[in-house]
Coordinates of N, CA and C in Angstrom, one line a residue:
M1 N -10.5 26.7 -2.8 CA -11.6 27.3 -2.1 C -12.9 26.6 -2.5
Y2 N -13.9 26.5 -1.6 CA -15.1 25.9 -1.9 C -16.3 26.8 -1.6
R3 N -17.4 26.5 -2.3 CA -18.7 27.2 -2.0 C -19.8 26.2 -1.8
I4 N -20.8 26.5 -1.1 CA -21.9 25.7 -0.8 C -22.9 25.8 -2.0
I5 N -23.3 24.7 -2.6 CA -24.3 24.7 -3.7 C -25.6 24.0 -3.2
E6 N -25.6 23.3 -2.1 CA -26.8 22.8 -1.6 C -26.7 22.8 0.0
N7 N -27.6 23.5 0.6 CA -27.5 23.7 2.1 C -27.7 22.3 2.8
G8 N -27.2 22.3 4.1 CA -27.3 21.0 4.8 C -27.8 21.3 6.2
T9 N -28.3 20.3 6.9 CA -28.7 20.4 8.3 C -28.2 19.2 9.1
S10 N -28.3 19.3 10.4 CA -27.9 18.2 11.3 C -28.7 18.3 12.6
E11 N -28.7 17.2 13.3 CA -29.2 17.2 14.7 C -28.4 16.2 15.5
I12 N -27.8 16.6 16.6 CA -27.2 15.7 17.5 C -27.7 16.0 18.9
V13 N -27.6 15.0 19.8 CA -28.0 15.1 21.2 C -26.8 14.8 22.1
E14 N -26.6 15.7 23.0 CA -25.5 15.5 23.9 C -26.0 15.8 25.4
K15 N -26.0 14.7 26.2 CA -26.5 14.8 27.5 C -27.9 15.6 27.6
K16 N -28.8 15.2 26.8 CA -30.2 15.7 26.7 C -30.3 17.0 26.0
S17 N -29.2 17.7 25.7 CA -29.3 19.0 24.9 C -29.3 18.6 23.5
R18 N -30.3 19.3 22.7 CA -30.3 19.1 21.3 C -29.6 20.2 20.6
F19 N -28.8 19.8 19.6 CA -28.0 20.8 18.8 C -28.4 20.6 17.3
L20 N -29.0 21.7 16.8 CA -29.5 21.6 15.4 C -28.6 22.5 14.5
G21 N -28.0 21.9 13.5 CA -27.0 22.6 12.7 C -27.6 23.0 11.4
Y22 N -27.3 24.2 10.9 CA -27.7 24.7 9.6 C -26.5 25.2 8.8
V23 N -26.3 24.7 7.6 CA -25.3 25.3 6.7 C -26.1 26.0 5.6
I24 N -25.7 27.3 5.4 CA -26.4 28.1 4.4 C -25.4 28.9 3.5
S25 N -25.6 28.8 2.2 CA -24.8 29.7 1.3 C -25.3 31.1 1.4
V26 N -24.4 32.0 1.6 CA -24.8 33.5 1.7 C -23.8 34.3 0.8
D27 N -24.4 35.3 0.2 CA -23.6 36.2 -0.7 C -23.0 37.4 0.0
S28 N -23.6 37.8 1.2 CA -23.1 39.0 1.9 C -23.4 38.8 3.4
A29 N -22.7 39.7 4.2 CA -23.0 39.8 5.6 C -24.4 40.1 5.9
D30 N -25.0 41.0 5.2 CA -26.4 41.3 5.4 C -27.3 40.1 5.2
E31 N -27.0 39.3 4.2 CA -27.8 38.1 4.0 C -27.6 37.1 5.1
A32 N -26.4 37.0 5.6 CA -26.1 36.1 6.8 C -26.9 36.5 8.0
V33 N -27.0 37.8 8.3 CA -27.7 38.3 9.4 C -29.2 38.0 9.2
E34 N -29.7 38.2 8.0 CA -31.1 37.9 7.7 C -31.4 36.4 7.9
K35 N -30.5 35.5 7.5 CA -30.8 34.1 7.7 C -30.7 33.7 9.2
I36 N -29.8 34.4 10.0 CA -29.7 34.1 11.4 C -31.0 34.6 12.1
T37 N -31.5 35.7 11.7 CA -32.8 36.2 12.2 C -33.9 35.2 11.9
E38 N -34.0 34.7 10.7 CA -35.0 33.7 10.4 C -34.9 32.4 11.3
I39 N -33.7 32.0 11.5 CA -33.5 30.8 12.4 C -33.9 31.1 13.8
R40 N -33.6 32.3 14.3 CA -34.0 32.7 15.6 C -35.5 32.7 15.8
K41 N -36.2 33.2 14.7 CA -37.7 33.2 14.8 C -38.3 31.8 14.7
K42 N -37.6 30.9 13.9 CA -38.1 29.6 13.8 C -37.9 28.8 15.1
H43 N -36.8 29.1 15.8 CA -36.5 28.4 17.1 C -36.5 29.4 18.2
Y44 N -37.6 30.1 18.3 CA -37.8 31.2 19.3 C -37.7 30.7 20.8
D45 N -37.9 29.4 20.9 CA -37.9 28.8 22.3 C -36.6 28.1 22.6
A46 N -35.6 28.3 21.8 CA -34.3 27.7 22.0 C -33.5 28.6 23.0
R47 N -32.5 27.9 23.7 CA -31.7 28.7 24.7 C -30.6 29.5 23.9
H48 N -30.0 28.9 22.9 CA -28.9 29.6 22.2 C -29.0 29.4 20.7
V49 N -28.7 30.4 19.9 CA -28.5 30.3 18.5 C -27.1 30.8 18.2
C50 N -26.1 30.0 18.1 CA -24.7 30.3 17.9 C -24.4 30.2 16.4
Y51 N -23.4 31.0 16.0 CA -23.2 30.9 14.5 C -21.8 31.5 14.2
A52 N -21.4 31.2 13.0 CA -20.2 31.8 12.4 C -20.5 31.9 10.9
Y53 N -19.9 32.9 10.2 CA -20.0 33.0 8.8 C -18.7 33.6 8.2
V54 N -18.4 33.2 7.0 CA -17.2 33.7 6.3 C -17.6 34.3 5.0
I55 N -17.3 35.5 4.8 CA -17.6 36.3 3.6 C -16.3 36.9 3.0
D56 N -15.9 36.4 1.8 CA -14.7 37.0 1.2 C -13.5 36.9 2.2
G57 N -13.4 35.8 2.9 CA -12.3 35.6 3.9 C -12.5 36.2 5.2
Q58 N -13.5 37.0 5.4 CA -13.7 37.7 6.7 C -14.6 36.9 7.6
V59 N -14.2 36.6 8.8 CA -14.9 35.7 9.7 C -15.6 36.5 10.8
K60 N -16.9 36.1 11.0 CA -17.7 36.7 12.1 C -18.3 35.6 12.9
S61 N -18.3 35.6 14.2 CA -18.9 34.5 15.0 C -19.6 35.1 16.2
S62 N -20.4 34.2 16.8 CA -21.1 34.6 18.1 C -21.3 33.4 18.9
D63 N -21.1 33.5 20.3 CA -21.4 32.5 21.2 C -22.8 32.6 21.8
D64 N -23.5 33.7 21.5 CA -24.9 33.9 21.9 C -25.1 33.4 23.3
G65 N -24.3 33.9 24.3 CA -24.6 33.6 25.7 C -23.9 32.3 26.2
E66 N -23.3 31.5 25.3 CA -22.5 30.4 25.8 C -21.2 30.9 26.3
P67 N -20.4 30.2 27.1 CA -19.1 30.6 27.6 C -18.2 31.0 26.4
Q68 N -17.5 32.1 26.6 CA -16.7 32.6 25.5 C -15.8 31.6 24.9
G69 N -15.8 31.5 23.5 CA -15.0 30.6 22.8 C -15.5 29.2 22.7
S70 N -16.6 28.9 23.3 CA -17.1 27.5 23.3 C -18.0 27.2 22.2
A71 N -18.5 28.1 21.4 CA -19.5 27.9 20.3 C -19.1 28.5 19.0
G72 N -19.1 29.9 19.0 CA -18.9 30.6 17.7 C -17.6 30.2 17.1
R73 N -16.5 30.2 17.9 CA -15.2 30.0 17.3 C -15.0 28.5 16.8
P74 N -15.5 27.5 17.5 CA -15.5 26.2 17.0 C -16.3 26.0 15.7
I75 N -17.4 26.7 15.6 CA -18.2 26.7 14.3 C -17.4 27.3 13.2
A76 N -16.7 28.5 13.5 CA -15.9 29.2 12.5 C -14.8 28.3 12.1
D77 N -14.2 27.5 13.0 CA -13.0 26.7 12.6 C -13.5 25.6 11.6
V78 N -14.7 25.1 11.7 CA -15.2 24.1 10.8 C -15.2 24.7 9.4
I79 N -15.7 26.0 9.3 CA -15.7 26.7 8.0 C -14.3 26.9 7.4
V80 N -13.5 27.5 8.2 CA -12.2 27.9 7.8 C -11.3 26.7 7.4
H81 N -11.3 25.7 8.3 CA -10.5 24.5 8.0 C -11.0 23.8 6.8
G82 N -12.3 24.0 6.4 CA -12.8 23.3 5.2 C -12.5 24.1 4.0
G83 N -11.9 25.3 4.1 CA -11.6 26.2 3.0 C -12.9 26.7 2.3
I84 N -13.9 27.0 3.0 CA -15.2 27.4 2.4 C -15.4 28.9 2.6
D85 N -15.9 29.5 1.6 CA -16.2 30.9 1.6 C -17.7 31.1 1.4
H86 N -18.2 32.3 1.7 CA -19.6 32.7 1.5 C -20.5 31.6 2.2
C87 N -20.2 31.3 3.4 CA -20.9 30.2 4.1 C -21.3 30.6 5.5
L88 N -22.5 30.3 5.9 CA -23.0 30.6 7.3 C -23.3 29.2 7.9
I89 N -22.8 29.0 9.1 CA -23.2 27.8 9.9 C -23.8 28.3 11.2
A90 N -25.1 28.0 11.5 CA -25.7 28.3 12.7 C -26.0 27.0 13.4
V91 N -25.9 27.0 14.8 CA -26.2 25.8 15.6 C -27.1 26.3 16.7
V92 N -28.3 25.7 16.7 CA -29.3 26.0 17.7 C -29.2 25.0 18.8
R93 N -29.2 25.5 20.1 CA -29.2 24.6 21.2 C -30.5 24.7 22.1
Y94 N -31.1 23.5 22.2 CA -32.2 23.4 23.2 C -31.6 22.7 24.5
F95 N -31.5 23.5 25.5 CA -30.8 23.0 26.7 C -31.6 21.9 27.4
G96 N -30.8 20.8 27.7 CA -31.4 19.6 28.3 C -31.3 19.5 29.8
G97 N -30.8 20.5 30.5 CA -30.8 20.5 31.9 C -29.5 20.1 32.5
I98 N -28.6 19.6 31.7 CA -27.3 19.1 32.2 C -26.2 20.0 31.6
L99 N -25.3 20.5 32.5 CA -24.2 21.4 32.0 C -23.2 20.5 31.3
L100 N -22.6 21.0 30.2 CA -21.6 20.2 29.4 C -20.2 20.6 29.7
G101 N -20.0 21.8 30.3 CA -18.6 22.3 30.4 C -18.1 22.9 29.1
V102 N -17.1 23.7 29.2 CA -16.6 24.3 28.0 C -16.1 23.2 27.0
G103 N -15.4 22.2 27.4 CA -14.9 21.2 26.5 C -16.0 20.5 25.8
G104 N -17.1 20.1 26.6 CA -18.2 19.4 26.0 C -19.0 20.3 25.0
L105 N -19.1 21.6 25.3 CA -19.7 22.5 24.4 C -18.9 22.6 23.1
I106 N -17.6 22.7 23.2 CA -16.8 22.8 22.0 C -17.0 21.6 21.1
R107 N -17.0 20.4 21.7 CA -17.2 19.2 21.0 C -18.6 19.1 20.3
A108 N -19.6 19.5 21.1 CA -21.0 19.4 20.6 C -21.2 20.4 19.4
Y109 N -20.8 21.7 19.6 CA -21.0 22.6 18.5 C -20.1 22.3 17.3
T110 N -18.9 21.8 17.5 CA -18.1 21.3 16.4 C -18.8 20.2 15.6
S111 N -19.3 19.2 16.4 CA -19.9 18.0 15.8 C -21.2 18.4 15.0
A112 N -22.0 19.3 15.6 CA -23.2 19.7 14.9 C -22.9 20.5 13.6
A113 N -21.9 21.4 13.7 CA -21.5 22.1 12.5 C -20.9 21.2 11.4
Q114 N -20.1 20.3 11.8 CA -19.5 19.4 10.8 C -20.5 18.5 10.2
A115 N -21.4 18.0 11.0 CA -22.5 17.1 10.5 C -23.3 17.8 9.5
A116 N -23.7 19.1 9.8 CA -24.5 19.8 8.8 C -23.7 20.1 7.5
L117 N -22.4 20.3 7.7 CA -21.5 20.5 6.5 C -21.5 19.3 5.7
D118 N -21.3 18.1 6.4 CA -21.3 16.8 5.6 C -22.6 16.6 4.9
D119 N -23.7 17.2 5.4 CA -25.0 17.0 4.7 C -25.2 17.9 3.5
S120 N -24.3 18.9 3.4 CA -24.4 19.8 2.3 C -23.6 19.3 1.1
I121 N -23.8 20.0 0.0 CA -23.0 19.7 -1.2 C -22.1 20.9 -1.5
L122 N -20.8 20.6 -1.7 CA -19.8 21.7 -2.0 C -19.4 21.7 -3.4
M123 N -18.9 22.9 -3.8 CA -18.4 23.1 -5.2 C -17.0 23.7 -5.0
E124 N -16.0 23.0 -5.6 CA -14.6 23.6 -5.6 C -14.5 24.6 -6.6
L125 N -14.0 25.8 -6.2 CA -13.8 26.9 -7.2 C -12.4 26.8 -7.8
R126 N -12.3 26.9 -9.1 CA -11.0 26.9 -9.8 C -11.0 27.9 -10.9
S127 N -9.8 28.2 -11.4 CA -9.7 29.0 -12.6 C -9.1 28.2 -13.7
G128 N -9.5 28.5 -14.9 CA -9.0 27.7 -16.1 C -9.3 28.4 -17.4
Y129 N -8.9 27.7 -18.5 CA -9.0 28.1 -19.8 C -9.9 27.2 -20.6
P130 N -11.0 27.6 -21.2 CA -11.7 26.7 -22.1 C -10.8 26.4 -23.3
L131 N -10.8 25.1 -23.7 CA -10.0 24.7 -24.9 C -10.9 23.8 -25.8
T132 N -10.9 24.2 -27.1 CA -11.5 23.4 -28.1 C -10.4 22.9 -29.0
I133 N -10.3 21.6 -29.2 CA -9.2 21.0 -29.9 C -9.7 20.0 -31.0
E134 N -9.2 20.1 -32.2 CA -9.6 19.2 -33.3 C -8.4 18.3 -33.5
L135 N -8.8 17.0 -33.5 CA -7.8 15.9 -33.6 C -8.2 14.9 -34.7
D136 N -7.2 14.2 -35.3 CA -7.6 13.1 -36.1 C -7.7 11.8 -35.2
Y137 N -8.3 10.8 -35.7 CA -8.6 9.6 -34.8 C -7.3 8.9 -34.4
N138 N -6.2 9.0 -35.1 CA -5.0 8.4 -34.8 C -4.4 9.0 -33.5
D139 N -4.6 10.3 -33.3 CA -4.1 11.0 -32.1 C -5.1 11.1 -30.9
Y140 N -6.3 10.8 -31.2 CA -7.3 11.0 -30.2 C -7.1 10.1 -29.0
G141 N -6.7 8.8 -29.2 CA -6.6 7.9 -28.1 C -5.5 8.4 -27.1
R142 N -4.4 8.8 -27.6 CA -3.3 9.3 -26.7 C -3.7 10.6 -26.0
A143 N -4.4 11.5 -26.7 CA -4.8 12.7 -26.1 C -5.9 12.5 -25.0
D144 N -6.8 11.6 -25.3 CA -7.8 11.2 -24.4 C -7.2 10.6 -23.1
Y145 N -6.2 9.8 -23.2 CA -5.5 9.2 -22.1 C -4.8 10.3 -21.3
F146 N -4.2 11.2 -22.0 CA -3.5 12.3 -21.3 C -4.4 13.1 -20.5
F147 N -5.6 13.5 -21.0 CA -6.5 14.4 -20.3 C -7.1 13.6 -19.1
N148 N -7.4 12.3 -19.3 CA -7.9 11.5 -18.2 C -6.9 11.4 -17.1
E149 N -5.6 11.2 -17.4 CA -4.6 11.1 -16.5 C -4.4 12.4 -15.6
K150 N -4.5 13.5 -16.3 CA -4.4 14.8 -15.6 C -5.7 15.3 -15.0
K151 N -6.8 14.5 -15.1 CA -8.1 14.8 -14.6 C -8.6 16.2 -15.1
I152 N -8.4 16.4 -16.4 CA -8.9 17.6 -17.0 C -10.3 17.4 -17.5
P153 N -11.3 18.2 -16.9 CA -12.7 17.9 -17.3 C -13.0 18.3 -18.7
R154 N -13.8 17.6 -19.3 CA -14.3 17.9 -20.7 C -15.8 18.3 -20.6
T155 N -16.2 19.1 -21.4 CA -17.6 19.6 -21.5 C -18.4 18.9 -22.6
D156 N -17.7 18.5 -23.7 CA -18.3 17.8 -24.8 C -17.3 17.2 -25.7
T157 N -17.7 16.2 -26.5 CA -16.8 15.6 -27.5 C -17.7 15.3 -28.7
E158 N -17.2 15.8 -29.9 CA -17.9 15.6 -31.1 C -17.1 14.7 -32.1
Y159 N -17.8 13.8 -32.7 CA -17.2 12.8 -33.6 C -17.7 13.0 -35.0
G160 N -16.8 13.2 -35.9 CA -17.1 13.4 -37.3 C -15.9 12.9 -38.2
A161 N -15.5 13.7 -39.1 CA -14.3 13.3 -39.9 C -13.1 13.2 -39.0
G162 N -13.1 14.0 -37.9 CA -12.1 13.9 -36.9 C -12.8 14.0 -35.5
V163 N -12.1 14.3 -34.5 CA -12.7 14.4 -33.1 C -12.5 15.8 -32.6
T164 N -13.5 16.5 -32.2 CA -13.5 17.8 -31.6 C -13.8 17.6 -30.1
M165 N -12.8 18.0 -29.3 CA -12.9 17.9 -27.8 C -13.0 19.3 -27.2
H166 N -14.0 19.5 -26.3 CA -14.1 20.7 -25.5 C -13.8 20.5 -24.1
L167 N -12.8 21.2 -23.6 CA -12.3 20.9 -22.2 C -12.2 22.2 -21.4
M168 N -12.0 22.1 -20.1 CA -11.7 23.2 -19.3 C -10.3 22.9 -18.6
V169 N -9.3 23.6 -19.0 CA -7.9 23.3 -18.6 C -7.6 24.2 -17.4
P170 N -7.3 23.6 -16.2 CA -6.9 24.4 -15.1 C -5.7 25.3 -15.4
S171 N -5.7 26.5 -14.9 CA -4.7 27.5 -15.2 C -3.3 27.0 -15.1
D172 N -3.0 26.2 -14.0 CA -1.6 25.8 -13.8 C -1.2 24.6 -14.7
L173 N -2.1 24.1 -15.6 CA -1.8 23.1 -16.5 C -1.7 23.5 -18.0
K174 N -2.0 24.8 -18.2 CA -2.1 25.3 -19.6 C -0.8 25.0 -20.4
D175 N 0.3 25.4 -19.8 CA 1.6 25.2 -20.5 C 1.9 23.7 -20.7
V176 N 1.6 22.9 -19.7 CA 1.8 21.5 -19.9 C 0.9 20.9 -21.0
V177 N -0.3 21.3 -21.0 CA -1.2 20.8 -22.1 C -0.8 21.2 -23.5
E178 N -0.4 22.5 -23.6 CA 0.1 22.9 -24.9 C 1.3 22.1 -25.4
K179 N 2.2 21.9 -24.5 CA 3.5 21.1 -24.8 C 3.1 19.7 -25.2
Q180 N 2.3 19.0 -24.4 CA 2.0 17.6 -24.6 C 1.2 17.4 -25.9
L181 N 0.2 18.3 -26.1 CA -0.6 18.2 -27.4 C 0.3 18.3 -28.6
A182 N 1.3 19.2 -28.5 CA 2.2 19.4 -29.7 C 3.0 18.1 -29.9
E183 N 3.4 17.4 -28.8 CA 4.1 16.2 -29.0 C 3.2 15.1 -29.5
I184 N 2.0 15.0 -28.9 CA 1.1 13.9 -29.3 C 0.7 14.0 -30.8
T185 N 0.5 15.2 -31.2 CA 0.0 15.4 -32.6 C 1.0 15.8 -33.6
A186 N 2.3 15.9 -33.1 CA 3.3 16.4 -34.0 C 3.0 17.8 -34.5
G187 N 2.3 18.6 -33.7 CA 2.0 20.0 -34.1 C 0.7 20.1 -35.0
K188 N 0.0 19.0 -35.2 CA -1.1 19.0 -36.2 C -2.4 19.5 -35.5
A189 N -2.5 19.4 -34.2 CA -3.8 19.7 -33.5 C -4.1 21.1 -33.7
V190 N -5.4 21.4 -33.9 CA -5.9 22.8 -34.1 C -6.5 23.1 -32.7
C191 N -5.9 24.0 -32.0 CA -6.3 24.4 -30.6 C -6.9 25.8 -30.6
E192 N -8.0 26.0 -30.0 CA -8.6 27.3 -29.8 C -8.8 27.5 -28.3
W193 N -8.1 28.5 -27.7 CA -8.1 28.8 -26.3 C -9.1 29.9 -26.0
G194 N -9.9 29.8 -25.0 CA -10.7 30.9 -24.5 C -10.0 31.7 -23.5
D195 N -10.6 32.8 -23.0 CA -10.0 33.6 -21.9 C -10.1 32.9 -20.6
E196 N -9.2 33.2 -19.7 CA -9.2 32.6 -18.4 C -10.5 32.9 -17.6
T197 N -11.1 31.9 -17.0 CA -12.4 32.1 -16.3 C -12.4 31.3 -15.0
E198 N -13.4 31.6 -14.2 CA -13.6 30.8 -12.9 C -14.7 29.8 -13.2
Y199 N -14.5 28.6 -12.7 CA -15.5 27.6 -12.8 C -15.5 26.7 -11.5
G200 N -16.5 25.9 -11.4 CA -16.7 25.1 -10.2 C -16.7 23.6 -10.6
I201 N -16.2 22.8 -9.6 CA -16.2 21.3 -9.8 C -17.0 20.7 -8.7
T202 N -17.9 19.8 -9.0 CA -18.6 19.0 -7.9 C -18.8 17.7 -8.5
N203 N -18.4 16.6 -7.7 CA -18.5 15.2 -8.2 C -17.9 15.0 -9.5
G204 N -16.8 15.8 -9.8 CA -16.0 15.6 -11.0 C -16.6 16.3 -12.2
N205 N -17.8 17.0 -12.0 CA -18.4 17.7 -13.1 C -18.3 19.2 -13.0
I206 N -18.2 19.9 -14.1 CA -18.1 21.3 -14.1 C -19.5 22.0 -13.8
V207 N -19.5 23.0 -12.9 CA -20.7 23.7 -12.5 C -20.4 25.2 -12.8
S208 N -21.4 25.8 -13.4 CA -21.3 27.3 -13.6 C -21.3 28.0 -12.3
V209 N -20.5 29.1 -12.3 CA -20.5 30.0 -11.1 C -20.9 31.4 -11.4

């Protein structure tokens, strides 16, 4: 599952009609409605403001006067297929005088929504266990290789008489990590596990949620 951490925008032109896309992170349906109202006020002279939002897996969409199924549903599909939650995408249309037909509208609204999504920054939501492990230098190299191979993110590494590594271990890898560390260190590693928690990943880095 993904969340938006930086909103995005887009603009495409299809047969003289302008389509302006907005991707906005929202915490509730009320906030989504508020953002849609703000967009309508900003683009008071636009022909249509179509949208879709997903909150806790619940989908709401609107064609706003476009033919049924030609705008709101395609926008919703972009959100759902992207595995994104707490996300609003609105697409404003300034009519250019040329009819696009249902197929053309679906392509245009999908393209504007996807382009705005591509312009935003996403955070992948995961669950995991904080791990602090103390190693001697003889074992550190193998442990470091193992963590890199499994793409387990680390938050800090301290070097002293030994090496202290701070990591966030994905929930589905906890048993594997415990077993592998026992083999690598012959049971000598000192491990301190925290409680399972939710965290975010963007560009390979941990982000607080």
